[in-house]
Amino acid sequence: MITDFQCNTVYFSALLQGDAPVTYANLISALDKHGVEHRLIPHTNDVWCRDYMPIQVAEGDFRGFTYDPDYLHETEEYLASRTDGSEVCREMGFEVKMPSRSLVIDGGNVIRCDDKVIMVDKVFIENPYPMAETAKAIEEHFNAELIVLPWNRPEYFGHADGLVRYAGDGRVLLTNYDRYNMGFTRKVIQILQEHFSDVYKLEYDVPKQHKHNWAYINWLQTDKVLLIPSFGCPEDELAVEQITSYMPMYKDRVEMVPANDLIQHEGCLNCASWTVRV
């Protein structure tokens, strides 16, 4: 698969400028500083373009899906925010390959790891087929081995990108989930250790945990720069130190991006971006 390490272009929903103007300005400034191409996606209904835009598996090869998660059906307002990413993509000139039968997938629940893809098992709840059939269809559609993690139900959306990211070279990095559920974290680590050479975990030794410190894992990554959100709390620097120690290839190519106005909408940098290789 095309991983975040290979992506050279970043897209944002055109709505982001109005919904989180400070974060958007900070993102554009950081991307310009490192010479990363960035563009806007037209005709979207919310800023979380990661969720509805297709998954790139190779250069010029984009795999679409049905974006219809259960949480969109909670209210009329949420349902009105649904965007058909494949249709938007075609309008932008990208050819999108759809699966042979409908697959309901949330792009925020897809972590690309070279020849593997990590997803939370909420995907099985949202598809009407037997679990084994859904897993096989996902693997065939994305040309990758599917690694399935359990869904911690208090995390409403069931998105893998708030839990784990690929650190390259067969390694993965977890957010500080011990803060919420130690037993769940141990289970996740055990599963990941069966498929990856190293599993690391972020930890923050501070007197009082900041409510948004889970979101450092929801960074925006390209081939040239790693953008980590900041919230003006002690964990900011601790997060950068740890993440760059596990991903030393970005040691001199990392930027902290103030993201307080974006995180208020219950998502962060990866959620609000679509990264591709063109």
mmCIF file of N, CA, C and O in Angstrom, residues 181-225:
data_model
loop_
_atom_site.group_PDB
_atom_site.id
_atom_site.type_symbol
_atom_site.label_atom_id
_atom_site.label_comp_id
_atom_site.label_asym_id
_atom_site.label_seq_id
_atom_site.Cartn_x
_atom_site.Cartn_y
_atom_site.Cartn_z
ATOM 1 N N ASN A 181 -7.957 2.626 29.668
ATOM 2 C CA ASN A 181 -8.314 1.239 29.869
ATOM 3 C C ASN A 181 -7.062 0.373 29.723
ATOM 4 O O ASN A 181 -6.648 0.042 28.614
ATOM 5 N N MET A 182 -6.467 -0.032 30.843
ATOM 6 C CA MET A 182 -5.210 -0.787 30.808
ATOM 7 C C MET A 182 -5.414 -2.189 30.237
ATOM 8 O O MET A 182 -4.586 -2.689 29.477
ATOM 9 N N GLY A 183 -6.508 -2.838 30.597
ATOM 10 C CA GLY A 183 -6.769 -4.170 30.082
ATOM 11 C C GLY A 183 -6.949 -4.174 28.578
ATOM 12 O O GLY A 183 -6.430 -5.058 27.873
ATOM 13 N N PHE A 184 -7.673 -3.189 28.069
ATOM 14 C CA PHE A 184 -7.864 -3.056 26.626
ATOM 15 C C PHE A 184 -6.528 -2.837 25.930
ATOM 16 O O PHE A 184 -6.241 -3.438 24.885
ATOM 17 N N THR A 185 -5.684 -1.994 26.508
ATOM 18 C CA THR A 185 -4.377 -1.702 25.910
ATOM 19 C C THR A 185 -3.524 -2.956 25.826
ATOM 20 O O THR A 185 -2.865 -3.205 24.811
ATOM 21 N N ARG A 186 -3.515 -3.768 26.877
ATOM 22 C CA ARG A 186 -2.744 -5.012 26.861
ATOM 23 C C ARG A 186 -3.221 -5.944 25.753
ATOM 24 O O ARG A 186 -2.424 -6.595 25.079
ATOM 25 N N LYS A 187 -4.537 -6.001 25.568
ATOM 26 C CA LYS A 187 -5.103 -6.855 24.516
ATOM 27 C C LYS A 187 -4.667 -6.369 23.128
ATOM 28 O O LYS A 187 -4.288 -7.161 22.259
ATOM 29 N N VAL A 188 -4.702 -5.055 22.924
ATOM 30 C CA VAL A 188 -4.289 -4.480 21.637
ATOM 31 C C VAL A 188 -2.812 -4.765 21.372
ATOM 32 O O VAL A 188 -2.423 -5.159 20.265
ATOM 33 N N ILE A 189 -1.977 -4.570 22.376
ATOM 34 C CA ILE A 189 -0.541 -4.815 22.216
ATOM 35 C C ILE A 189 -0.282 -6.275 21.868
ATOM 36 O O ILE A 189 0.535 -6.589 20.996
ATOM 37 N N GLN A 190 -0.982 -7.174 22.529
ATOM 38 C CA GLN A 190 -0.805 -8.607 22.260
ATOM 39 C C GLN A 190 -1.135 -8.932 20.802
ATOM 40 O O GLN A 190 -0.399 -9.681 20.142
ATOM 41 N N ILE A 191 -2.216 -8.372 20.290
ATOM 42 C CA ILE A 191 -2.591 -8.617 18.890
ATOM 43 C C ILE A 191 -1.542 -8.046 17.951
ATOM 44 O O ILE A 191 -1.098 -8.716 17.003
ATOM 45 N N LEU A 192 -1.106 -6.830 18.189
ATOM 46 C CA LEU A 192 -0.140 -6.182 17.300
ATOM 47 C C LEU A 192 1.207 -6.896 17.309
ATOM 48 O O LEU A 192 1.883 -6.972 16.278
ATOM 49 N N GLN A 193 1.601 -7.425 18.457
ATOM 50 C CA GLN A 193 2.888 -8.123 18.544
ATOM 51 C C GLN A 193 2.927 -9.382 17.687
ATOM 52 O O GLN A 193 4.010 -9.858 17.340
ATOM 53 N N GLU A 194 1.778 -9.897 17.335
ATOM 54 C CA GLU A 194 1.721 -11.081 16.472
ATOM 55 C C GLU A 194 2.008 -10.741 15.009
ATOM 56 O O GLU A 194 2.273 -11.644 14.215
ATOM 57 N N HIS A 195 1.965 -9.439 14.682
ATOM 58 C CA HIS A 195 2.085 -9.039 13.277
ATOM 59 C C HIS A 195 3.193 -8.020 13.007
ATOM 60 O O HIS A 195 3.551 -7.808 11.844
ATOM 61 N N PHE A 196 3.701 -7.379 14.051
ATOM 62 C CA PHE A 196 4.702 -6.334 13.873
ATOM 63 C C PHE A 196 5.915 -6.614 14.754
ATOM 64 O O PHE A 196 5.790 -7.190 15.837
ATOM 65 N N SER A 197 7.070 -6.177 14.299
ATOM 66 C CA SER A 197 8.313 -6.480 15.013
ATOM 67 C C SER A 197 8.416 -5.741 16.339
ATOM 68 O O SER A 197 8.976 -6.260 17.302
ATOM 69 N N ASP A 198 7.893 -4.507 16.383
ATOM 70 C CA ASP A 198 7.948 -3.711 17.618
ATOM 71 C C ASP A 198 6.638 -2.965 17.796
ATOM 72 O O ASP A 198 6.066 -2.431 16.832
ATOM 73 N N VAL A 199 6.194 -2.890 19.049
ATOM 74 C CA VAL A 199 4.990 -2.139 19.400
ATOM 75 C C VAL A 199 5.361 -1.167 20.512
ATOM 76 O O VAL A 199 5.770 -1.584 21.600
ATOM 77 N N TYR A 200 5.255 0.124 20.244
ATOM 78 C CA TYR A 200 5.611 1.149 21.221
ATOM 79 C C TYR A 200 4.343 1.836 21.722
ATOM 80 O O TYR A 200 3.292 1.794 21.088
ATOM 81 N N LYS A 201 4.467 2.508 22.865
ATOM 82 C CA LYS A 201 3.318 3.176 23.465
ATOM 83 C C LYS A 201 3.733 4.539 24.018
ATOM 84 O O LYS A 201 4.752 4.648 24.709
ATOM 85 N N LEU A 202 2.945 5.561 23.704
ATOM 86 C CA LEU A 202 3.195 6.889 24.252
ATOM 87 C C LEU A 202 2.788 6.924 25.722
ATOM 88 O O LEU A 202 1.781 6.329 26.108
ATOM 89 N N GLU A 203 3.590 7.635 26.532
ATOM 90 C CA GLU A 203 3.298 7.759 27.953
ATOM 91 C C GLU A 203 3.622 9.179 28.397
ATOM 92 O O GLU A 203 4.601 9.781 27.932
ATOM 93 N N TYR A 204 2.811 9.716 29.316
ATOM 94 C CA TYR A 204 3.001 11.080 29.791
ATOM 95 C C TYR A 204 3.013 11.114 31.319
ATOM 96 O O TYR A 204 1.982 10.885 31.954
ATOM 97 N N ASP A 205 4.180 11.372 31.863
ATOM 98 C CA ASP A 205 4.329 11.462 33.310
ATOM 99 C C ASP A 205 4.133 12.920 33.718
ATOM 100 O O ASP A 205 5.085 13.685 33.871
ATOM 101 N N VAL A 206 2.877 13.312 33.865
ATOM 102 C CA VAL A 206 2.532 14.684 34.235
ATOM 103 C C VAL A 206 1.554 14.639 35.405
ATOM 104 O O VAL A 206 0.837 13.643 35.589
ATOM 105 N N PRO A 207 1.501 15.694 36.219
ATOM 106 C CA PRO A 207 0.610 15.694 37.385
ATOM 107 C C PRO A 207 -0.862 15.515 37.023
ATOM 108 O O PRO A 207 -1.606 14.842 37.714
ATOM 109 N N LYS A 208 -1.270 16.139 35.901
ATOM 110 C CA LYS A 208 -2.657 16.042 35.474
ATOM 111 C C LYS A 208 -2.705 15.857 33.967
ATOM 112 O O LYS A 208 -2.174 16.684 33.218
ATOM 113 N N GLN A 209 -3.316 14.776 33.519
ATOM 114 C CA GLN A 209 -3.392 14.482 32.092
ATOM 115 C C GLN A 209 -4.322 15.474 31.381
ATOM 116 O O GLN A 209 -5.432 15.732 31.845
ATOM 117 N N HIS A 210 -3.859 16.013 30.251
ATOM 118 C CA HIS A 210 -4.695 16.904 29.455
ATOM 119 C C HIS A 210 -5.751 16.073 28.715
ATOM 120 O O HIS A 210 -5.456 14.990 28.215
ATOM 121 N N LYS A 211 -6.943 16.595 28.618
ATOM 122 C CA LYS A 211 -8.050 15.815 28.038
ATOM 123 C C LYS A 211 -7.852 15.488 26.560
ATOM 124 O O LYS A 211 -8.486 14.562 26.042
ATOM 125 N N HIS A 212 -6.987 16.218 25.876
ATOM 126 C CA HIS A 212 -6.786 15.970 24.443
ATOM 127 C C HIS A 212 -5.474 15.248 24.129
ATOM 128 O O HIS A 212 -5.120 15.121 22.956
ATOM 129 N N ASN A 213 -4.770 14.764 25.152
ATOM 130 C CA ASN A 213 -3.449 14.202 24.841
ATOM 131 C C ASN A 213 -3.496 12.863 24.105
ATOM 132 O O ASN A 213 -2.460 12.359 23.676
ATOM 133 N N TRP A 214 -4.678 12.292 23.932
ATOM 134 C CA TRP A 214 -4.816 11.115 23.068
ATOM 135 C C TRP A 214 -4.494 11.464 21.615
ATOM 136 O O TRP A 214 -4.106 10.594 20.823
ATOM 137 N N ALA A 215 -4.662 12.744 21.246
ATOM 138 C CA ALA A 215 -4.703 13.145 19.835
ATOM 139 C C ALA A 215 -3.334 13.343 19.188
ATOM 140 O O ALA A 215 -3.269 13.592 17.980
ATOM 141 N N TYR A 216 -2.256 13.217 19.950
ATOM 142 C CA TYR A 216 -0.944 13.340 19.307
ATOM 143 C C TYR A 216 -0.761 12.246 18.250
ATOM 144 O O TYR A 216 -0.105 12.446 17.236
ATOM 145 N N ILE A 217 -1.345 11.087 18.480
ATOM 146 C CA ILE A 217 -1.240 9.981 17.531
ATOM 147 C C ILE A 217 -1.948 10.314 16.221
ATOM 148 O O ILE A 217 -1.663 9.719 15.173
ATOM 149 N N ASN A 218 -2.853 11.278 16.259
ATOM 150 C CA ASN A 218 -3.623 11.675 15.083
ATOM 151 C C ASN A 218 -2.878 12.773 14.317
ATOM 152 O O ASN A 218 -3.424 13.805 13.968
ATOM 153 N N TRP A 219 -1.602 12.482 14.063
ATOM 154 C CA TRP A 219 -0.754 13.449 13.348
ATOM 155 C C TRP A 219 -1.053 13.445 11.858
ATOM 156 O O TRP A 219 -1.755 12.588 11.329
ATOM 157 N N LEU A 220 -0.469 14.426 11.154
ATOM 158 C CA LEU A 220 -0.532 14.494 9.689
ATOM 159 C C LEU A 220 0.886 14.223 9.183
ATOM 160 O O LEU A 220 1.815 14.936 9.553
ATOM 161 N N GLN A 221 1.014 13.234 8.324
ATOM 162 C CA GLN A 221 2.336 12.778 7.889
ATOM 163 C C GLN A 221 2.456 12.791 6.372
ATOM 164 O O GLN A 221 1.552 12.358 5.664
ATOM 165 N N THR A 222 3.601 13.289 5.879
ATOM 166 C CA THR A 222 3.933 13.201 4.460
ATOM 167 C C THR A 222 5.368 12.694 4.349
ATOM 168 O O THR A 222 6.034 12.430 5.351
ATOM 169 N N ASP A 223 5.849 12.606 3.112
ATOM 170 C CA ASP A 223 7.223 12.142 2.920
ATOM 171 C C ASP A 223 8.245 13.172 3.392
ATOM 172 O O ASP A 223 9.385 12.820 3.693
ATOM 173 N N LYS A 224 7.837 14.436 3.505
ATOM 174 C CA LYS A 224 8.781 15.500 3.852
ATOM 175 C C LYS A 224 8.686 15.997 5.288
ATOM 176 O O LYS A 224 9.662 16.534 5.827
ATOM 177 N N VAL A 225 7.516 15.860 5.909
ATOM 178 C CA VAL A 225 7.341 16.450 7.236
ATOM 179 C C VAL A 225 6.290 15.679 8.028
ATOM 180 O O VAL A 225 5.375 15.082 7.459
#
